[in-house]
Amino acid sequence: MLLIFFAVAILILSSALTELSQSKSELFGLMEKQSHSLLESILVASQNALLANEKIESEITSRLLNNATLIRTLYYQKKLTPKLLENIAEQNKIYRINIFNRYGKKILSSHKQIHFNLDKTNSPSKLLEPIFKNKTDTLVIGMKKARYEEGNRFVVALATKNNGAIVLNVKGKELLDFRQRIGFGILLKQISNNPEIIYLALQDSTGILAAAGNINNFELMYSSNIITKAIKDSSFEWHISDLDSLQVFEAVHPFEYKNKIIGIFRLGLSLEPLYHINDRIIRRVITIGIILLIFGSALLSLVFIRQNYNLLQKQYKTIETYSNKIIKSVADGILVLDHENKIKLFNDAVLKLFDITKKDITGKELTSLFNDKHCRELLNSESQVIQTDCKIRGSQKNLLISKAEFIDEDTNNNLILVIRDLTEWKKLENQVQRKERLAAMGELASGVAHEIRNPLNTIGTIVQQLHKDFEPTENKEEYLGLSKLVYNEVKRINQTINNFLKFARPEPVVASSFNLTEFINRLKQQYKPMMDEKNIKMEISHGYQGEVYWDQNQIQQVMMNLIQNSIDAIKSDGEIRIATEYVNDEIIISVSDNGEGIAEDKLNKIFNLYYTTKAKGTGIGLSLVQKIIYEHGGLVNLESEKNAGTKIMIKLPKRYKDIQ
């Protein structure tokens, strides 16, 4: 027992030392990850700051050059006067507009002012020399100090036909203020407010570009091994450095912008929290060691006797806890059925999937979730994986169900069902397939149309010419009828080709802002006479009443196709519902009716070009709907059941973005 006691004491001491070393290593690893993550965030923020500054300057330049182009046009038309220039400057928030001849003399201006003691080094002649010497048509001078007043100006110039110059400038204060608000200095200062951050600096080989925190005794260190390695590998590095007798965890990372290294970020973190944690660990280990030494001899025998029992009990509880947590947190639904096929265990995912509460399922049979047909398929099938469609709370779901069996402590056979909802995945898969079919149809249309149109036009021309110039001696009426028939069929085929070309060369999206509520209300008024004839009611739910940025004509074509389809599907005394909803910066528009619906075997074909369920339909409408929605960056889904109605849902971003 004494030997065992000493062995345990040595083991505890060794374990404490190992734990201390491992904890220190883990804490350094944690600091490395946190500092790396912080530096990555700072790099992204710095790059965004530079990009934002360039974007602002680009927008100002574009606006000034557009106004300069307008002024040049008016100048060529000899319509410019000082008063007109003053009005243009005031309306477009331009500080000054000046027009110089090729010798640098001002001939027109938006303001009148007399100046004395001018700065000759900053004269227009030198700045505008590239235009006066016909070296360039457009000159972006950028930010420069004002000649006659305080402050800075952002200046651009545009050449005239006679090598004169149209010069526009705006006040540079707002741009400079913006640069200061997003500059490195304020960014580093805000980040370094954290008490655990000792310093944060951006430096290059010449010195510190921007810094915050304690940098009084900050070494340049640009030639140190760690910084050299970081720049060479363009990677994150760290080490422990000394700063005023204080050890600092320093992390460095090169700062690249547009594939060029501007400098290197250095982040100094305090090691005080690490020391505090180590102290707490040491105190805790010492305390535990003392307690174990005091009570060890008295409890040693009891510990060995109960060791196996406690270990097994702890392992059992741990496994049970982990199992429950895993079952509850897993995204798939898990059902456990006992030997009587009653629900014994389930997780929250099952409640969410079937939209039920615990009291609706606990101790119930499987038929409380599935109908008899699906229950027999699940229980009797020899396959371990079953994919099935079923209706849950009125919604069609596509489920993937895995089966497994186990024997419990009472030697009863139990069945585990793992249920995965593939409904949304299937919808996305169908969207991708339809999009691929549309792309293939576009390629087919582009090739077939050009190959057919030329010989088709030749046939039509020949038939017309024969109809005019040739007169048979026999069966004249039959000849004329056949030639007319051939000509009409040529026209019909040509129209089909034109429809093909709509998919091969779709109209570009011309987006504009309009109110969605007013847009849908106008559609209701447009179709009111047609709906009154069939005694159809239209209900509109405006869940979103704001502005959208789409191609109004194309979206109107989409809605007209959907409303017309709903009207055609209702024989009489029906109802059409239109609803809008705003979710995650996307607009969802649904059009549903209680008409005849579409058979299940036809749903996968309904978006195919020239496929129609109508006697007089062309099969173009829904294909065109799908094409327009895809061009807007959206998705379209259809749900329908025979004799139960149809529902089409369109999901579009609130603002169309041209991705071409």
XYZ file of C-alpha atoms in Angstrom, residues 100-591:
492
model
C -8.944 78.094 -71.045
C -7.673 78.609 -74.566
C -4.543 76.824 -75.787
C -2.353 79.617 -74.363
C -3.622 79.167 -70.804
C -5.842 82.229 -70.826
C -9.176 81.884 -69.083
C -11.977 82.647 -71.569
C -15.031 81.522 -69.598
C -15.679 80.846 -65.910
C -18.533 80.004 -63.580
C -17.446 82.784 -61.161
C -15.932 86.234 -61.189
C -12.933 86.932 -58.993
C -9.870 89.170 -59.053
C -6.617 87.795 -57.637
C -3.302 89.369 -56.735
C 0.143 87.928 -55.981
C -0.673 84.615 -57.737
C 1.480 81.530 -57.204
C 3.199 81.076 -60.579
C 4.385 77.560 -59.752
C 0.780 76.401 -59.469
C -0.484 78.113 -62.622
C -2.991 76.408 -64.990
C -0.501 76.532 -67.855
C 1.826 74.054 -66.176
C -0.935 71.777 -64.907
C -2.758 71.744 -68.240
C 0.353 71.521 -70.432
C -0.395 67.934 -71.625
C -3.729 69.155 -73.054
C -2.304 72.388 -74.510
C 0.395 70.345 -76.297
C -2.195 67.842 -77.564
C -0.657 64.958 -75.594
C -3.936 63.865 -74.027
C -7.651 64.453 -74.300
C -8.529 63.781 -70.654
C -6.486 64.841 -67.637
C -7.226 63.757 -64.054
C -5.125 66.124 -61.931
C -6.594 64.839 -58.665
C -6.122 66.525 -55.302
C -4.130 69.781 -55.245
C -3.857 72.850 -53.062
C -6.135 75.755 -53.976
C -4.312 78.715 -55.579
C -6.341 81.581 -54.159
C -8.118 80.158 -51.127
C -7.458 77.795 -48.263
C -8.064 74.075 -48.637
C -7.656 71.563 -51.432
C -9.461 70.886 -54.692
C -10.050 67.699 -56.728
C -9.498 68.682 -60.387
C -10.155 67.117 -63.815
C -9.772 68.619 -67.291
C -11.095 67.821 -70.774
C -9.583 69.038 -74.054
C -11.462 71.062 -76.682
C -10.923 70.914 -80.450
C -8.490 73.829 -80.478
C -6.322 72.338 -77.659
C -8.085 74.431 -75.071
C -9.151 72.968 -71.746
C -12.372 72.678 -69.753
C -11.402 72.459 -66.073
C -13.779 71.370 -63.290
C -12.995 71.088 -59.597
C -14.770 70.277 -56.355
C -13.788 70.946 -52.772
C -11.506 68.249 -51.413
C -12.486 68.599 -47.757
C -15.125 65.839 -47.785
C -12.759 63.420 -49.560
C -9.922 64.194 -47.138
C -12.280 63.823 -44.171
C -13.408 60.469 -45.558
C -9.786 59.350 -45.918
C -9.154 60.276 -42.289
C -12.245 58.394 -41.083
C -11.235 55.194 -42.861
C -7.466 55.625 -42.637
C -5.042 53.269 -40.994
C -4.486 55.531 -37.986
C -8.093 55.548 -36.763
C -8.448 51.828 -37.577
C -5.377 50.907 -35.541
C -6.406 53.220 -32.695
C -9.864 51.681 -32.394
C -8.481 48.134 -32.390
C -5.722 48.927 -29.880
C -8.288 50.163 -27.321
C -8.389 46.571 -26.092
C -6.328 46.505 -22.855
C -4.728 43.196 -23.881
C -3.241 44.794 -27.029
C 0.028 46.599 -26.224
C 0.657 47.976 -29.681
C -0.454 47.689 -33.290
C 1.660 49.166 -36.072
C 2.089 49.234 -39.841
C 5.677 49.837 -40.949
C 7.889 49.544 -43.985
C 11.636 49.698 -44.498
C 11.652 53.487 -43.986
C 9.817 53.513 -40.690
C 6.394 53.377 -39.059
C 3.497 54.325 -41.360
C 0.755 54.146 -38.724
C 0.687 52.912 -35.145
C -1.270 52.885 -31.916
C -0.502 51.794 -28.373
C 2.806 51.718 -26.493
C 5.512 52.301 -29.131
C 7.868 54.517 -27.087
C 10.769 52.056 -27.268
C 9.604 50.409 -30.456
C 12.437 48.863 -32.470
C 12.385 49.138 -36.245
C 13.207 45.418 -36.591
C 12.546 45.506 -40.323
C 15.671 43.457 -40.924
C 14.921 40.856 -38.240
C 14.698 37.175 -39.188
C 11.000 36.813 -38.343
C 9.963 39.782 -40.498
C 12.252 38.688 -43.321
C 10.665 35.228 -43.229
C 7.124 36.673 -43.083
C 7.790 38.880 -46.140
C 9.551 36.107 -48.059
C 6.779 33.548 -47.463
C 4.006 36.181 -47.388
C 2.741 34.457 -44.267
C 1.885 34.935 -40.590
C 4.715 34.592 -38.019
C 5.036 35.131 -34.256
C 7.631 35.222 -31.502
C 8.158 36.438 -27.951
C 9.932 39.808 -27.757
C 11.018 42.171 -24.992
C 9.588 45.677 -24.657
C 10.684 47.769 -21.657
C 11.496 44.665 -19.575
C 8.061 43.338 -20.509
C 7.645 40.179 -22.549
C 5.273 40.607 -25.478
C 3.644 38.069 -27.777
C 4.346 39.685 -31.162
C 2.589 38.561 -34.368
C 3.505 39.904 -37.820
C 1.875 39.653 -41.229
C 2.776 41.314 -44.565
C 0.215 43.756 -45.948
C -0.316 43.322 -49.688
C -2.446 45.549 -51.865
C -2.882 44.811 -55.542
C -0.064 42.197 -55.460
C 2.385 44.651 -53.922
C 3.694 44.510 -50.351
C 3.054 47.931 -48.771
C 4.466 47.069 -45.361
C 4.047 44.701 -42.472
C 1.553 44.738 -39.614
C 2.968 44.097 -36.127
C 0.635 43.169 -33.283
C 1.875 43.050 -29.684
C -0.256 41.163 -27.159
C 0.227 41.181 -23.416
C 1.311 37.908 -21.811
C -0.199 38.900 -18.463
C -3.351 36.782 -18.970
C -1.114 33.808 -19.782
C 0.863 34.310 -16.604
C -2.321 34.643 -14.554
C -3.685 31.414 -16.012
C -0.423 29.595 -15.310
C -0.462 30.876 -11.733
C -4.026 29.685 -11.269
C -3.131 26.268 -12.679
C -0.109 25.991 -10.359
C -2.172 27.000 -7.316
C -4.903 24.581 -8.286
C -2.418 21.739 -8.764
C -0.711 22.458 -5.433
C -4.060 22.606 -3.631
C -5.219 19.360 -5.153
C -1.880 17.721 -4.336
C -2.050 18.749 -0.684
C -5.624 17.498 -0.368
C -4.701 14.207 -1.993
C -1.695 13.764 0.292
C -3.793 14.441 3.417
C -6.636 12.157 2.570
C -4.761 9.760 0.300
C -3.608 7.317 2.946
C -7.072 7.085 4.535
C -8.994 6.759 1.310
C -6.506 4.767 -0.724
C -8.067 1.416 0.017
C -11.581 2.698 -0.705
C -10.403 4.291 -3.934
C -8.977 1.041 -5.239
C -12.075 -0.901 -4.229
C -14.483 1.484 -5.901
C -12.229 2.513 -8.766
C -13.594 0.169 -11.369
C -17.191 0.832 -10.375
C -16.828 4.620 -10.485
C -14.909 4.494 -13.743
C -17.581 2.405 -15.423
C -20.354 4.598 -14.031
C -18.624 7.756 -15.203
C -18.040 6.323 -18.657
C -21.665 5.258 -18.860
C -22.913 8.728 -17.870
C -20.499 10.365 -20.309
C -21.620 8.135 -23.162
C -25.274 8.678 -22.227
C -24.807 12.462 -22.072
C -22.920 12.559 -25.366
C -25.514 10.335 -27.022
C -28.391 12.558 -25.887
C -26.586 15.718 -26.975
C -25.685 14.239 -30.349
C -29.251 13.049 -30.954
C -30.709 16.427 -29.969
C -28.244 18.530 -31.951
C -28.159 16.494 -35.178
C -30.022 18.156 -38.047
C -31.623 14.907 -39.271
C -34.688 13.507 -37.553
C -34.039 10.409 -35.426
C -36.787 7.994 -34.361
C -36.360 4.889 -32.206
C -39.169 2.310 -32.379
C -39.586 -0.455 -29.803
C -40.480 -4.069 -30.585
C -44.177 -3.050 -30.922
C -43.273 -0.375 -33.496
C -44.186 2.407 -31.078
C -42.138 5.587 -30.872
C -39.726 5.229 -27.970
C -37.237 8.066 -28.567
C -37.039 11.063 -30.898
C -35.123 14.325 -31.249
C -36.177 17.939 -31.827
C -35.528 17.648 -35.580
C -38.483 15.206 -35.837
C -40.806 17.696 -34.101
C -39.658 20.464 -36.449
C -39.923 18.323 -39.595
C -43.461 17.078 -38.861
C -44.556 20.327 -37.129
C -45.832 18.547 -34.002
C -45.319 18.655 -30.221
C -43.929 16.017 -27.864
C -47.356 14.976 -26.619
C -48.446 14.309 -30.230
C -45.754 11.657 -30.716
C -44.644 10.166 -27.376
C -45.691 6.505 -27.159
C -47.651 6.685 -30.424
C -47.388 4.305 -33.346
C -45.528 5.157 -36.526
C -48.864 5.829 -38.276
C -49.119 9.086 -36.296
C -46.371 10.412 -38.619
C -46.798 8.352 -41.807
C -49.826 6.789 -43.461
C -50.296 3.016 -43.627
C -48.696 2.720 -47.069
C -45.491 4.490 -46.037
C -45.390 2.614 -42.704
C -45.517 -0.743 -44.485
C -42.807 0.429 -46.882
C -40.542 1.501 -44.017
C -41.104 -1.550 -41.777
C -41.194 -4.292 -44.392
C -38.601 -3.120 -46.889
C -35.327 -5.033 -46.864
C -33.465 -1.968 -48.089
C -31.565 -0.048 -45.444
C -32.071 3.285 -47.273
C -35.457 4.422 -48.602
C -36.279 7.611 -50.498
C -39.963 8.479 -50.499
C -42.365 11.362 -51.123
C -45.078 12.124 -48.600
C -47.349 14.979 -47.657
C -46.777 16.605 -44.249
C -49.212 19.295 -43.063
C -50.306 19.896 -46.650
C -46.756 20.285 -47.994
C -45.078 17.729 -50.246
C -41.813 16.480 -48.747
C -39.055 14.339 -50.192
C -37.487 12.249 -47.433
C -34.415 10.009 -47.289
C -34.828 7.434 -44.495
C -32.069 5.141 -43.203
C -32.848 2.093 -41.062
C -30.807 0.237 -38.461
C -31.662 -2.326 -35.779
C -30.270 -2.978 -32.288
C -31.123 -5.131 -29.279
C -31.716 -3.340 -25.952
C -30.927 -4.497 -22.408
C -34.191 -6.480 -22.335
C -33.151 -8.381 -25.503
C -35.953 -6.683 -27.447
C -35.400 -5.711 -31.055
C -35.488 -1.922 -31.667
C -35.524 -0.026 -34.933
C -33.733 3.298 -35.567
C -34.975 5.571 -38.369
C -32.805 8.507 -39.485
C -34.921 10.922 -41.567
C -33.353 13.554 -43.784
C -35.470 16.216 -45.521
C -34.301 16.498 -49.152
C -37.150 18.787 -50.259
C -35.116 21.991 -50.645
C -32.198 20.089 -52.155
C -34.550 18.550 -54.726
C -35.957 21.980 -55.567
C -32.459 23.351 -56.137
C -31.584 20.291 -58.208
C -34.682 20.830 -60.376
C -33.776 24.514 -60.760
C -30.285 23.607 -61.968
C -31.644 21.017 -64.405
C -34.174 23.478 -65.801
C -31.478 26.103 -66.148
C -29.255 23.649 -68.030
C -32.154 22.762 -70.321
C -32.746 26.447 -71.027
C -29.062 26.943 -71.821
C -29.097 23.929 -74.138
C -32.276 25.220 -75.805
C -30.600 28.601 -76.323
C -27.594 26.988 -78.001
C -29.894 24.823 -80.123
C -31.986 27.838 -81.095
C -28.945 29.859 -82.081
C -27.629 27.106 -84.364
C -30.871 25.765 -85.805
C -32.449 29.156 -86.486
C -29.620 30.386 -88.708
C -29.334 27.065 -90.529
C -33.075 26.945 -91.314
C -33.944 30.602 -91.877
C -31.906 31.156 -95.074
C -33.254 28.147 -97.077
C -36.709 28.845 -95.633
C -36.670 32.413 -96.954
C -35.497 31.089 -100.322
C -38.415 28.641 -100.440
C -40.884 31.421 -99.521
C -39.484 33.727 -102.202
C -39.624 31.015 -104.866
C -43.212 30.085 -103.951
C -44.285 33.743 -104.135
C -42.548 34.174 -107.478
C -44.142 31.021 -108.914
C -47.525 32.176 -107.603
C -47.145 35.456 -109.521
C -45.351 34.391 -112.704
C -46.472 30.822 -113.411
C -49.991 29.899 -114.453
C -50.678 26.174 -115.016
C -52.894 25.039 -117.848
C -54.598 22.400 -115.695
C -55.737 22.209 -112.049
C -55.145 25.920 -111.564
C -57.141 26.235 -108.356
C -55.384 23.246 -106.794
C -51.993 24.732 -107.784
C -52.838 28.117 -106.286
C -54.127 26.493 -103.074
C -50.996 24.380 -102.668
C -48.651 27.313 -103.317
C -50.546 29.400 -100.759
C -50.383 26.519 -98.274
C -46.605 26.220 -98.755
C -46.157 29.969 -98.240
C -48.263 29.962 -95.028
C -46.340 27.001 -93.647
C -43.062 28.810 -94.376
C -44.386 31.806 -92.395
C -45.424 29.531 -89.519
C -41.995 27.871 -89.371
C -40.364 31.292 -89.499
C -42.453 32.380 -86.482
C -41.315 29.261 -84.625
C -37.722 30.227 -85.390
C -38.369 33.711 -84.001
C -39.642 32.121 -80.791
C -36.484 30.029 -80.649
C -34.374 33.151 -81.022
C -36.039 34.686 -77.970
C -34.176 32.085 -75.949
C -30.958 32.308 -77.962
C -30.802 36.142 -77.778
C -32.839 37.242 -74.723
C -33.554 40.930 -74.326
C -31.125 42.669 -71.918
C -32.432 43.519 -68.470
C -33.174 47.263 -68.240
C -33.693 47.714 -64.522
C -35.468 50.648 -62.899
C -37.069 51.362 -59.529
C -40.845 50.980 -59.171
C -43.372 50.350 -56.408
C -44.304 46.666 -56.205
C -47.725 47.270 -54.590
C -48.853 49.708 -57.288
C -47.485 47.369 -59.972
C -49.575 44.372 -58.748
C -52.695 46.504 -58.205
C -52.509 47.658 -61.849
C -52.357 44.024 -62.965
C -55.492 43.280 -60.943
C -57.358 46.118 -62.668
C -56.072 44.955 -66.061
C -57.498 41.427 -65.628
C -60.670 42.426 -63.745
C -63.026 42.253 -66.787
C -61.673 38.808 -67.751
C -62.051 37.523 -64.169
C -65.575 38.964 -63.837
C -66.657 36.931 -66.884
C -65.704 33.701 -65.067
C -66.702 34.948 -61.593
C -63.110 34.701 -60.339
C -61.985 36.582 -57.227
C -58.450 37.854 -56.770
C -57.004 38.361 -53.290
C -53.722 40.261 -52.856
C -51.599 40.182 -49.717
C -48.990 42.950 -49.735
C -46.373 41.638 -47.331
C -43.892 44.039 -48.950
C -44.978 47.515 -50.075
C -41.693 49.175 -50.965
C -39.617 49.786 -54.080
C -37.869 47.137 -56.194
C -35.172 47.502 -58.849
C -36.089 45.181 -61.758
C -36.931 45.340 -65.451
C -40.577 46.345 -65.087
C -41.607 45.272 -68.600
C -40.091 41.796 -68.266
C -41.517 41.233 -64.761
C -44.902 42.400 -66.055
C -44.642 39.768 -68.800
C -43.892 37.155 -66.103
C -46.889 38.142 -63.940
C -49.242 38.332 -66.933
C -48.274 34.789 -67.966
C -48.864 33.478 -64.433
C -52.196 35.277 -63.949
C -53.404 34.181 -67.403
C -52.461 30.564 -66.617
C -54.444 30.739 -63.359
C -57.480 32.189 -65.142
C -57.281 29.468 -67.804
C -57.020 26.766 -65.108
C -60.266 27.891 -63.414
C -63.494 27.010 -65.173
C -65.647 29.356 -63.061
C -66.258 30.569 -59.490
C -62.600 30.304 -58.522
C -60.033 32.270 -56.587
C -56.540 33.593 -57.348
C -54.204 34.665 -54.573
C -51.132 36.875 -55.034
C -48.826 37.415 -52.048
C -45.553 39.299 -51.591
C -43.033 38.776 -48.815
C -39.649 40.266 -47.886
C -37.117 37.784 -46.445
C -33.321 38.248 -46.176
C -33.167 41.070 -48.734
C -35.170 38.946 -51.211
C -38.706 39.388 -52.505
C -40.923 36.289 -52.676
C -43.972 36.548 -54.960
C -46.473 33.675 -54.962
C -49.369 33.207 -57.387
